[in-house]
Amino acid sequence: MHSDEQWLVGFRFRTATGTLMRHYYVVPRAADGEHATQLAAQRARSAGEQARRAFAGVDERWIEVHRLRRSAMGEWHLAEAT
């Protein structure tokens, strides 16, 4: 995977008070959006990430995936959601 291309993967979760929140992960070195989603889901299910969210469960049915690309000028751009 080219270092000038990464993925932004978002999941939704519900806090202890019932508020819906979104949590996003930047995923480098993924072959495609599906692979990025798998890597982000693994990270979201890790013990450290669960503790950061106060053990709120991630709703993996709601997923937002964007490709991040860096231009020749070094600027990052967010592509359309897939």
PDB file of N, CA and C in Angstrom:
ATOM      1  N   MET A   1       0.847  -1.170   0.000  1.00  0.00           N
ATOM      2  CA  MET A   1       0.000   0.000   0.000  1.00  0.00           C
ATOM      3  C   MET A   1       0.885   1.223   0.000  1.00  0.00           C
ATOM      4  N   HIS A   2       0.549   2.173  -0.789  1.00  0.00           N
ATOM      5  CA  HIS A   2       1.295   3.421  -0.919  1.00  0.00           C
ATOM      6  C   HIS A   2       1.140   4.245   0.356  1.00  0.00           C
ATOM      7  N   SER A   3       2.234   4.833   0.838  1.00  0.00           N
ATOM      8  CA  SER A   3       2.184   5.582   2.095  1.00  0.00           C
ATOM      9  C   SER A   3       1.374   6.871   1.978  1.00  0.00           C
ATOM     10  N   ASP A   4       1.080   7.307   0.756  1.00  0.00           N
ATOM     11  CA  ASP A   4       0.285   8.517   0.561  1.00  0.00           C
ATOM     12  C   ASP A   4      -1.204   8.204   0.499  1.00  0.00           C
ATOM     13  N   GLU A   5      -1.577   7.004   0.932  1.00  0.00           N
ATOM     14  CA  GLU A   5      -2.982   6.609   0.929  1.00  0.00           C
ATOM     15  C   GLU A   5      -3.275   5.854   2.222  1.00  0.00           C
ATOM     16  N   GLN A   6      -4.300   6.296   2.919  1.00  0.00           N
ATOM     17  CA  GLN A   6      -4.732   5.654   4.147  1.00  0.00           C
ATOM     18  C   GLN A   6      -6.251   5.607   4.136  1.00  0.00           C
ATOM     19  N   TRP A   7      -6.824   5.023   5.173  1.00  0.00           N
ATOM     20  CA  TRP A   7      -8.281   4.898   5.276  1.00  0.00           C
ATOM     21  C   TRP A   7      -8.740   5.485   6.598  1.00  0.00           C
ATOM     22  N   LEU A   8      -9.915   6.073   6.587  1.00  0.00           N
ATOM     23  CA  LEU A   8     -10.567   6.565   7.786  1.00  0.00           C
ATOM     24  C   LEU A   8     -11.833   5.726   7.962  1.00  0.00           C
ATOM     25  N   VAL A   9     -11.900   4.983   9.059  1.00  0.00           N
ATOM     26  CA  VAL A   9     -13.025   4.074   9.303  1.00  0.00           C
ATOM     27  C   VAL A   9     -13.714   4.496  10.599  1.00  0.00           C
ATOM     28  N   GLY A  10     -15.019   4.719  10.513  1.00  0.00           N
ATOM     29  CA  GLY A  10     -15.780   5.142  11.678  1.00  0.00           C
ATOM     30  C   GLY A  10     -16.802   4.102  12.093  1.00  0.00           C
ATOM     31  N   PHE A  11     -16.960   3.951  13.408  1.00  0.00           N
ATOM     32  CA  PHE A  11     -17.976   3.083  13.994  1.00  0.00           C
ATOM     33  C   PHE A  11     -18.827   3.917  14.941  1.00  0.00           C
ATOM     34  N   ARG A  12     -20.020   3.459  15.176  1.00  0.00           N
ATOM     35  CA  ARG A  12     -20.926   4.119  16.106  1.00  0.00           C
ATOM     36  C   ARG A  12     -20.995   3.279  17.383  1.00  0.00           C
ATOM     37  N   PHE A  13     -21.158   3.942  18.530  1.00  0.00           N
ATOM     38  CA  PHE A  13     -21.391   3.240  19.782  1.00  0.00           C
ATOM     39  C   PHE A  13     -22.288   4.090  20.660  1.00  0.00           C
ATOM     40  N   ARG A  14     -22.872   3.454  21.655  1.00  0.00           N
ATOM     41  CA  ARG A  14     -23.781   4.150  22.567  1.00  0.00           C
ATOM     42  C   ARG A  14     -23.117   4.233  23.946  1.00  0.00           C
ATOM     43  N   THR A  15     -23.072   5.442  24.492  1.00  0.00           N
ATOM     44  CA  THR A  15     -22.469   5.639  25.808  1.00  0.00           C
ATOM     45  C   THR A  15     -23.381   5.088  26.898  1.00  0.00           C
ATOM     46  N   ALA A  16     -22.871   5.079  28.120  1.00  0.00           N
ATOM     47  CA  ALA A  16     -23.654   4.584  29.259  1.00  0.00           C
ATOM     48  C   ALA A  16     -24.916   5.412  29.474  1.00  0.00           C
ATOM     49  N   THR A  17     -24.893   6.675  29.059  1.00  0.00           N
ATOM     50  CA  THR A  17     -26.076   7.539  29.213  1.00  0.00           C
ATOM     51  C   THR A  17     -27.010   7.449  28.018  1.00  0.00           C
ATOM     52  N   GLY A  18     -26.655   6.620  27.011  1.00  0.00           N
ATOM     53  CA  GLY A  18     -27.518   6.415  25.861  1.00  0.00           C
ATOM     54  C   GLY A  18     -27.208   7.289  24.662  1.00  0.00           C
ATOM     55  N   THR A  19     -26.213   8.143  24.785  1.00  0.00           N
ATOM     56  CA  THR A  19     -25.845   9.025  23.681  1.00  0.00           C
ATOM     57  C   THR A  19     -25.119   8.244  22.593  1.00  0.00           C
ATOM     58  N   LEU A  20     -25.523   8.458  21.331  1.00  0.00           N
ATOM     59  CA  LEU A  20     -24.815   7.837  20.221  1.00  0.00           C
ATOM     60  C   LEU A  20     -23.569   8.647  19.895  1.00  0.00           C
ATOM     61  N   MET A  21     -22.442   7.972  19.793  1.00  0.00           N
ATOM     62  CA  MET A  21     -21.165   8.613  19.472  1.00  0.00           C
ATOM     63  C   MET A  21     -20.546   7.893  18.281  1.00  0.00           C
ATOM     64  N   ARG A  22     -19.650   8.578  17.602  1.00  0.00           N
ATOM     65  CA  ARG A  22     -18.885   7.967  16.510  1.00  0.00           C
ATOM     66  C   ARG A  22     -17.414   8.010  16.876  1.00  0.00           C
ATOM     67  N   HIS A  23     -16.728   6.949  16.557  1.00  0.00           N
ATOM     68  CA  HIS A  23     -15.303   6.834  16.846  1.00  0.00           C
ATOM     69  C   HIS A  23     -14.620   6.448  15.542  1.00  0.00           C
ATOM     70  N   TYR A  24     -13.576   7.182  15.170  1.00  0.00           N
ATOM     71  CA  TYR A  24     -12.904   6.977  13.882  1.00  0.00           C
ATOM     72  C   TYR A  24     -11.478   6.486  14.080  1.00  0.00           C
ATOM     73  N   TYR A  25     -11.041   5.655  13.156  1.00  0.00           N
ATOM     74  CA  TYR A  25      -9.688   5.114  13.159  1.00  0.00           C
ATOM     75  C   TYR A  25      -9.025   5.415  11.819  1.00  0.00           C
ATOM     76  N   VAL A  26      -7.786   5.900  11.864  1.00  0.00           N
ATOM     77  CA  VAL A  26      -6.979   6.051  10.651  1.00  0.00           C
ATOM     78  C   VAL A  26      -6.214   4.750  10.484  1.00  0.00           C
ATOM     79  N   VAL A  27      -6.377   4.136   9.316  1.00  0.00           N
ATOM     80  CA  VAL A  27      -5.799   2.821   9.072  1.00  0.00           C
ATOM     81  C   VAL A  27      -4.827   2.902   7.894  1.00  0.00           C
ATOM     82  N   PRO A  28      -3.534   2.764   8.154  1.00  0.00           N
ATOM     83  CA  PRO A  28      -2.561   2.717   7.061  1.00  0.00           C
ATOM     84  C   PRO A  28      -2.399   1.275   6.562  1.00  0.00           C
ATOM     85  N   ARG A  29      -1.804   1.126   5.427  1.00  0.00           N
ATOM     86  CA  ARG A  29      -1.393  -0.183   4.877  1.00  0.00           C
ATOM     87  C   ARG A  29      -2.539  -1.181   4.738  1.00  0.00           C
ATOM     88  N   ALA A  30      -3.701  -0.719   4.343  1.00  0.00           N
ATOM     89  CA  ALA A  30      -4.820  -1.626   4.060  1.00  0.00           C
ATOM     90  C   ALA A  30      -4.973  -1.752   2.545  1.00  0.00           C
ATOM     91  N   ALA A  31      -5.282  -2.941   2.080  1.00  0.00           N
ATOM     92  CA  ALA A  31      -5.393  -3.198   0.644  1.00  0.00           C
ATOM     93  C   ALA A  31      -6.592  -2.478   0.025  1.00  0.00           C
ATOM     94  N   ASP A  32      -7.683  -2.381   0.791  1.00  0.00           N
ATOM     95  CA  ASP A  32      -8.898  -1.734   0.286  1.00  0.00           C
ATOM     96  C   ASP A  32      -9.779  -1.372   1.482  1.00  0.00           C
ATOM     97  N   GLY A  33     -10.952  -0.833   1.194  1.00  0.00           N
ATOM     98  CA  GLY A  33     -11.851  -0.401   2.252  1.00  0.00           C
ATOM     99  C   GLY A  33     -12.303  -1.525   3.165  1.00  0.00           C
ATOM    100  N   GLU A  34     -12.542  -2.692   2.591  1.00  0.00           N
ATOM    101  CA  GLU A  34     -12.971  -3.838   3.407  1.00  0.00           C
ATOM    102  C   GLU A  34     -11.866  -4.274   4.359  1.00  0.00           C
ATOM    103  N   HIS A  35     -10.647  -4.326   3.854  1.00  0.00           N
ATOM    104  CA  HIS A  35      -9.505  -4.693   4.685  1.00  0.00           C
ATOM    105  C   HIS A  35      -9.308  -3.644   5.785  1.00  0.00           C
ATOM    106  N   ALA A  36      -9.445  -2.357   5.444  1.00  0.00           N
ATOM    107  CA  ALA A  36      -9.329  -1.283   6.435  1.00  0.00           C
ATOM    108  C   ALA A  36     -10.392  -1.437   7.515  1.00  0.00           C
ATOM    109  N   THR A  37     -11.599  -1.813   7.127  1.00  0.00           N
ATOM    110  CA  THR A  37     -12.688  -2.013   8.088  1.00  0.00           C
ATOM    111  C   THR A  37     -12.359  -3.147   9.044  1.00  0.00           C
ATOM    112  N   GLN A  38     -11.817  -4.235   8.523  1.00  0.00           N
ATOM    113  CA  GLN A  38     -11.442  -5.365   9.372  1.00  0.00           C
ATOM    114  C   GLN A  38     -10.367  -4.963  10.379  1.00  0.00           C
ATOM    115  N   LEU A  39      -9.353  -4.227   9.910  1.00  0.00           N
ATOM    116  CA  LEU A  39      -8.274  -3.799  10.802  1.00  0.00           C
ATOM    117  C   LEU A  39      -8.791  -2.833  11.864  1.00  0.00           C
ATOM    118  N   ALA A  40      -9.662  -1.908  11.470  1.00  0.00           N
ATOM    119  CA  ALA A  40     -10.224  -0.952  12.424  1.00  0.00           C
ATOM    120  C   ALA A  40     -11.109  -1.667  13.444  1.00  0.00           C
ATOM    121  N   ALA A  41     -11.880  -2.651  13.002  1.00  0.00           N
ATOM    122  CA  ALA A  41     -12.744  -3.400  13.927  1.00  0.00           C
ATOM    123  C   ALA A  41     -11.906  -4.163  14.945  1.00  0.00           C
ATOM    124  N   GLN A  42     -10.788  -4.730  14.506  1.00  0.00           N
ATOM    125  CA  GLN A  42      -9.894  -5.418  15.448  1.00  0.00           C
ATOM    126  C   GLN A  42      -9.386  -4.440  16.503  1.00  0.00           C
ATOM    127  N   ARG A  43      -9.010  -3.259  16.052  1.00  0.00           N
ATOM    128  CA  ARG A  43      -8.515  -2.242  16.984  1.00  0.00           C
ATOM    129  C   ARG A  43      -9.632  -1.808  17.935  1.00  0.00           C
ATOM    130  N   ALA A  44     -10.840  -1.624  17.400  1.00  0.00           N
ATOM    131  CA  ALA A  44     -11.968  -1.177  18.226  1.00  0.00           C
ATOM    132  C   ALA A  44     -12.331  -2.203  19.298  1.00  0.00           C
ATOM    133  N   ARG A  45     -12.114  -3.478  19.002  1.00  0.00           N
ATOM    134  CA  ARG A  45     -12.439  -4.542  19.962  1.00  0.00           C
ATOM    135  C   ARG A  45     -11.314  -4.803  20.960  1.00  0.00           C
ATOM    136  N   SER A  46     -10.164  -4.141  20.802  1.00  0.00           N
ATOM    137  CA  SER A  46      -9.040  -4.377  21.712  1.00  0.00           C
ATOM    138  C   SER A  46      -9.388  -3.877  23.113  1.00  0.00           C
ATOM    139  N   ALA A  47      -8.743  -4.463  24.108  1.00  0.00           N
ATOM    140  CA  ALA A  47      -9.036  -4.111  25.508  1.00  0.00           C
ATOM    141  C   ALA A  47      -8.786  -2.629  25.776  1.00  0.00           C
ATOM    142  N   GLY A  48      -7.703  -2.091  25.250  1.00  0.00           N
ATOM    143  CA  GLY A  48      -7.387  -0.685  25.480  1.00  0.00           C
ATOM    144  C   GLY A  48      -8.423   0.257  24.902  1.00  0.00           C
ATOM    145  N   GLU A  49      -8.877  -0.037  23.694  1.00  0.00           N
ATOM    146  CA  GLU A  49      -9.897   0.809  23.061  1.00  0.00           C
ATOM    147  C   GLU A  49     -11.232   0.697  23.791  1.00  0.00           C
ATOM    148  N   GLN A  50     -11.577  -0.509  24.215  1.00  0.00           N
ATOM    149  CA  GLN A  50     -12.830  -0.671  24.953  1.00  0.00           C
ATOM    150  C   GLN A  50     -12.790   0.122  26.253  1.00  0.00           C
ATOM    151  N   ALA A  51     -11.650   0.106  26.928  1.00  0.00           N
ATOM    152  CA  ALA A  51     -11.513   0.867  28.171  1.00  0.00           C
ATOM    153  C   ALA A  51     -11.649   2.368  27.905  1.00  0.00           C
ATOM    154  N   ARG A  52     -11.081   2.851  26.790  1.00  0.00           N
ATOM    155  CA  ARG A  52     -11.188   4.278  26.458  1.00  0.00           C
ATOM    156  C   ARG A  52     -12.637   4.698  26.220  1.00  0.00           C
ATOM    157  N   ARG A  53     -13.456   3.777  25.752  1.00  0.00           N
ATOM    158  CA  ARG A  53     -14.873   4.072  25.501  1.00  0.00           C
ATOM    159  C   ARG A  53     -15.739   3.682  26.690  1.00  0.00           C
ATOM    160  N   ALA A  54     -15.144   3.447  27.832  1.00  0.00           N
ATOM    161  CA  ALA A  54     -15.875   3.014  29.035  1.00  0.00           C
ATOM    162  C   ALA A  54     -16.665   1.738  28.747  1.00  0.00           C
ATOM    163  N   PHE A  55     -16.078   0.881  27.921  1.00  0.00           N
ATOM    164  CA  PHE A  55     -16.622  -0.434  27.589  1.00  0.00           C
ATOM    165  C   PHE A  55     -17.948  -0.383  26.844  1.00  0.00           C
ATOM    166  N   ALA A  56     -18.211   0.739  26.200  1.00  0.00           N
ATOM    167  CA  ALA A  56     -19.399   0.827  25.342  1.00  0.00           C
ATOM    168  C   ALA A  56     -19.153  -0.029  24.104  1.00  0.00           C
ATOM    169  N   GLY A  57     -20.113  -0.840  23.738  1.00  0.00           N
ATOM    170  CA  GLY A  57     -19.973  -1.723  22.594  1.00  0.00           C
ATOM    171  C   GLY A  57     -20.084  -0.975  21.270  1.00  0.00           C
ATOM    172  N   VAL A  58     -19.258  -1.359  20.326  1.00  0.00           N
ATOM    173  CA  VAL A  58     -19.266  -0.757  18.996  1.00  0.00           C
ATOM    174  C   VAL A  58     -20.365  -1.392  18.160  1.00  0.00           C
ATOM    175  N   ASP A  59     -21.128  -0.583  17.472  1.00  0.00           N
ATOM    176  CA  ASP A  59     -22.161  -1.061  16.550  1.00  0.00           C
ATOM    177  C   ASP A  59     -21.504  -1.241  15.178  1.00  0.00           C
ATOM    178  N   GLU A  60     -21.058  -2.444  14.878  1.00  0.00           N
ATOM    179  CA  GLU A  60     -20.356  -2.702  13.618  1.00  0.00           C
ATOM    180  C   GLU A  60     -21.308  -2.777  12.423  1.00  0.00           C
ATOM    181  N   ARG A  61     -22.607  -2.594  12.669  1.00  0.00           N
ATOM    182  CA  ARG A  61     -23.561  -2.522  11.542  1.00  0.00           C
ATOM    183  C   ARG A  61     -23.525  -1.143  10.907  1.00  0.00           C
ATOM    184  N   TRP A  62     -23.073  -0.140  11.673  1.00  0.00           N
ATOM    185  CA  TRP A  62     -22.941   1.220  11.150  1.00  0.00           C
ATOM    186  C   TRP A  62     -21.447   1.484  10.954  1.00  0.00           C
ATOM    187  N   ILE A  63     -21.044   1.557   9.705  1.00  0.00           N
ATOM    188  CA  ILE A  63     -19.629   1.756   9.384  1.00  0.00           C
ATOM    189  C   ILE A  63     -19.528   2.839   8.322  1.00  0.00           C
ATOM    190  N   GLU A  64     -18.595   3.734   8.524  1.00  0.00           N
ATOM    191  CA  GLU A  64     -18.313   4.788   7.549  1.00  0.00           C
ATOM    192  C   GLU A  64     -16.858   4.641   7.127  1.00  0.00           C
ATOM    193  N   VAL A  65     -16.619   4.542   5.817  1.00  0.00           N
ATOM    194  CA  VAL A  65     -15.261   4.322   5.310  1.00  0.00           C
ATOM    195  C   VAL A  65     -14.926   5.392   4.277  1.00  0.00           C
ATOM    196  N   HIS A  66     -13.798   6.045   4.489  1.00  0.00           N
ATOM    197  CA  HIS A  66     -13.298   7.051   3.542  1.00  0.00           C
ATOM    198  C   HIS A  66     -11.841   6.730   3.211  1.00  0.00           C
ATOM    199  N   ARG A  67     -11.459   7.033   2.007  1.00  0.00           N
ATOM    200  CA  ARG A  67     -10.054   6.931   1.613  1.00  0.00           C
ATOM    201  C   ARG A  67      -9.411   8.291   1.844  1.00  0.00           C
ATOM    202  N   LEU A  68      -8.233   8.287   2.444  1.00  0.00           N
ATOM    203  CA  LEU A  68      -7.448   9.496   2.639  1.00  0.00           C
ATOM    204  C   LEU A  68      -6.294   9.463   1.639  1.00  0.00           C
ATOM    205  N   ARG A  69      -6.132  10.533   0.897  1.00  0.00           N
ATOM    206  CA  ARG A  69      -5.032  10.590  -0.079  1.00  0.00           C
ATOM    207  C   ARG A  69      -4.233  11.859   0.129  1.00  0.00           C
ATOM    208  N   ARG A  70      -2.917  11.717   0.006  1.00  0.00           N
ATOM    209  CA  ARG A  70      -2.046  12.879   0.131  1.00  0.00           C
ATOM    210  C   ARG A  70      -1.643  13.337  -1.260  1.00  0.00           C
ATOM    211  N   SER A  71      -1.789  14.620  -1.506  1.00  0.00           N
ATOM    212  CA  SER A  71      -1.447  15.187  -2.811  1.00  0.00           C
ATOM    213  C   SER A  71       0.068  15.351  -2.928  1.00  0.00           C
ATOM    214  N   ALA A  72       0.506  15.705  -4.108  1.00  0.00           N
ATOM    215  CA  ALA A  72       1.926  15.951  -4.345  1.00  0.00           C
ATOM    216  C   ALA A  72       2.434  17.108  -3.484  1.00  0.00           C
ATOM    217  N   MET A  73       1.537  17.983  -3.064  1.00  0.00           N
ATOM    218  CA  MET A  73       1.892  19.124  -2.207  1.00  0.00           C
ATOM    219  C   MET A  73       1.892  18.740  -0.723  1.00  0.00           C
ATOM    220  N   GLY A  74       1.549  17.482  -0.403  1.00  0.00           N
ATOM    221  CA  GLY A  74       1.552  17.014   0.976  1.00  0.00           C
ATOM    222  C   GLY A  74       0.252  17.241   1.722  1.00  0.00           C
ATOM    223  N   GLU A  75      -0.786  17.679   1.032  1.00  0.00           N
ATOM    224  CA  GLU A  75      -2.084  17.924   1.666  1.00  0.00           C
ATOM    225  C   GLU A  75      -2.914  16.644   1.643  1.00  0.00           C
ATOM    226  N   TRP A  76      -3.576  16.354   2.760  1.00  0.00           N
ATOM    227  CA  TRP A  76      -4.438  15.187   2.835  1.00  0.00           C
ATOM    228  C   TRP A  76      -5.852  15.554   2.381  1.00  0.00           C
ATOM    229  N   HIS A  77      -6.483  14.659   1.614  1.00  0.00           N
ATOM    230  CA  HIS A  77      -7.829  14.866   1.116  1.00  0.00           C
ATOM    231  C   HIS A  77      -8.678  13.655   1.468  1.00  0.00           C
ATOM    232  N   LEU A  78      -9.907  13.924   1.855  1.00  0.00           N
ATOM    233  CA  LEU A  78     -10.870  12.896   2.216  1.00  0.00           C
ATOM    234  C   LEU A  78     -11.732  12.586   1.001  1.00  0.00           C
ATOM    235  N   ALA A  79     -11.734  11.329   0.590  1.00  0.00           N
ATOM    236  CA  ALA A  79     -12.543  10.909  -0.556  1.00  0.00           C
ATOM    237  C   ALA A  79     -13.962  10.608  -0.095  1.00  0.00           C
ATOM    238  N   GLU A  80     -14.853  10.395  -1.039  1.00  0.00           N
ATOM    239  CA  GLU A  80     -16.256  10.058  -0.762  1.00  0.00           C
ATOM    240  C   GLU A  80     -16.340   8.814   0.115  1.00  0.00           C
ATOM    241  N   ALA A  81     -17.396   8.739   0.915  1.00  0.00           N
ATOM    242  CA  ALA A  81     -17.646   7.544   1.728  1.00  0.00           C
ATOM    243  C   ALA A  81     -17.972   6.379   0.814  1.00  0.00           C
ATOM    244  N   THR A  82     -17.557   5.179   1.251  1.00  0.00           N
ATOM    245  CA  THR A  82     -17.872   3.956   0.477  1.00  0.00           C
ATOM    246  C   THR A  82     -18.826   3.098   1.255  1.00  0.00           C
TER     247      THR A  82
END
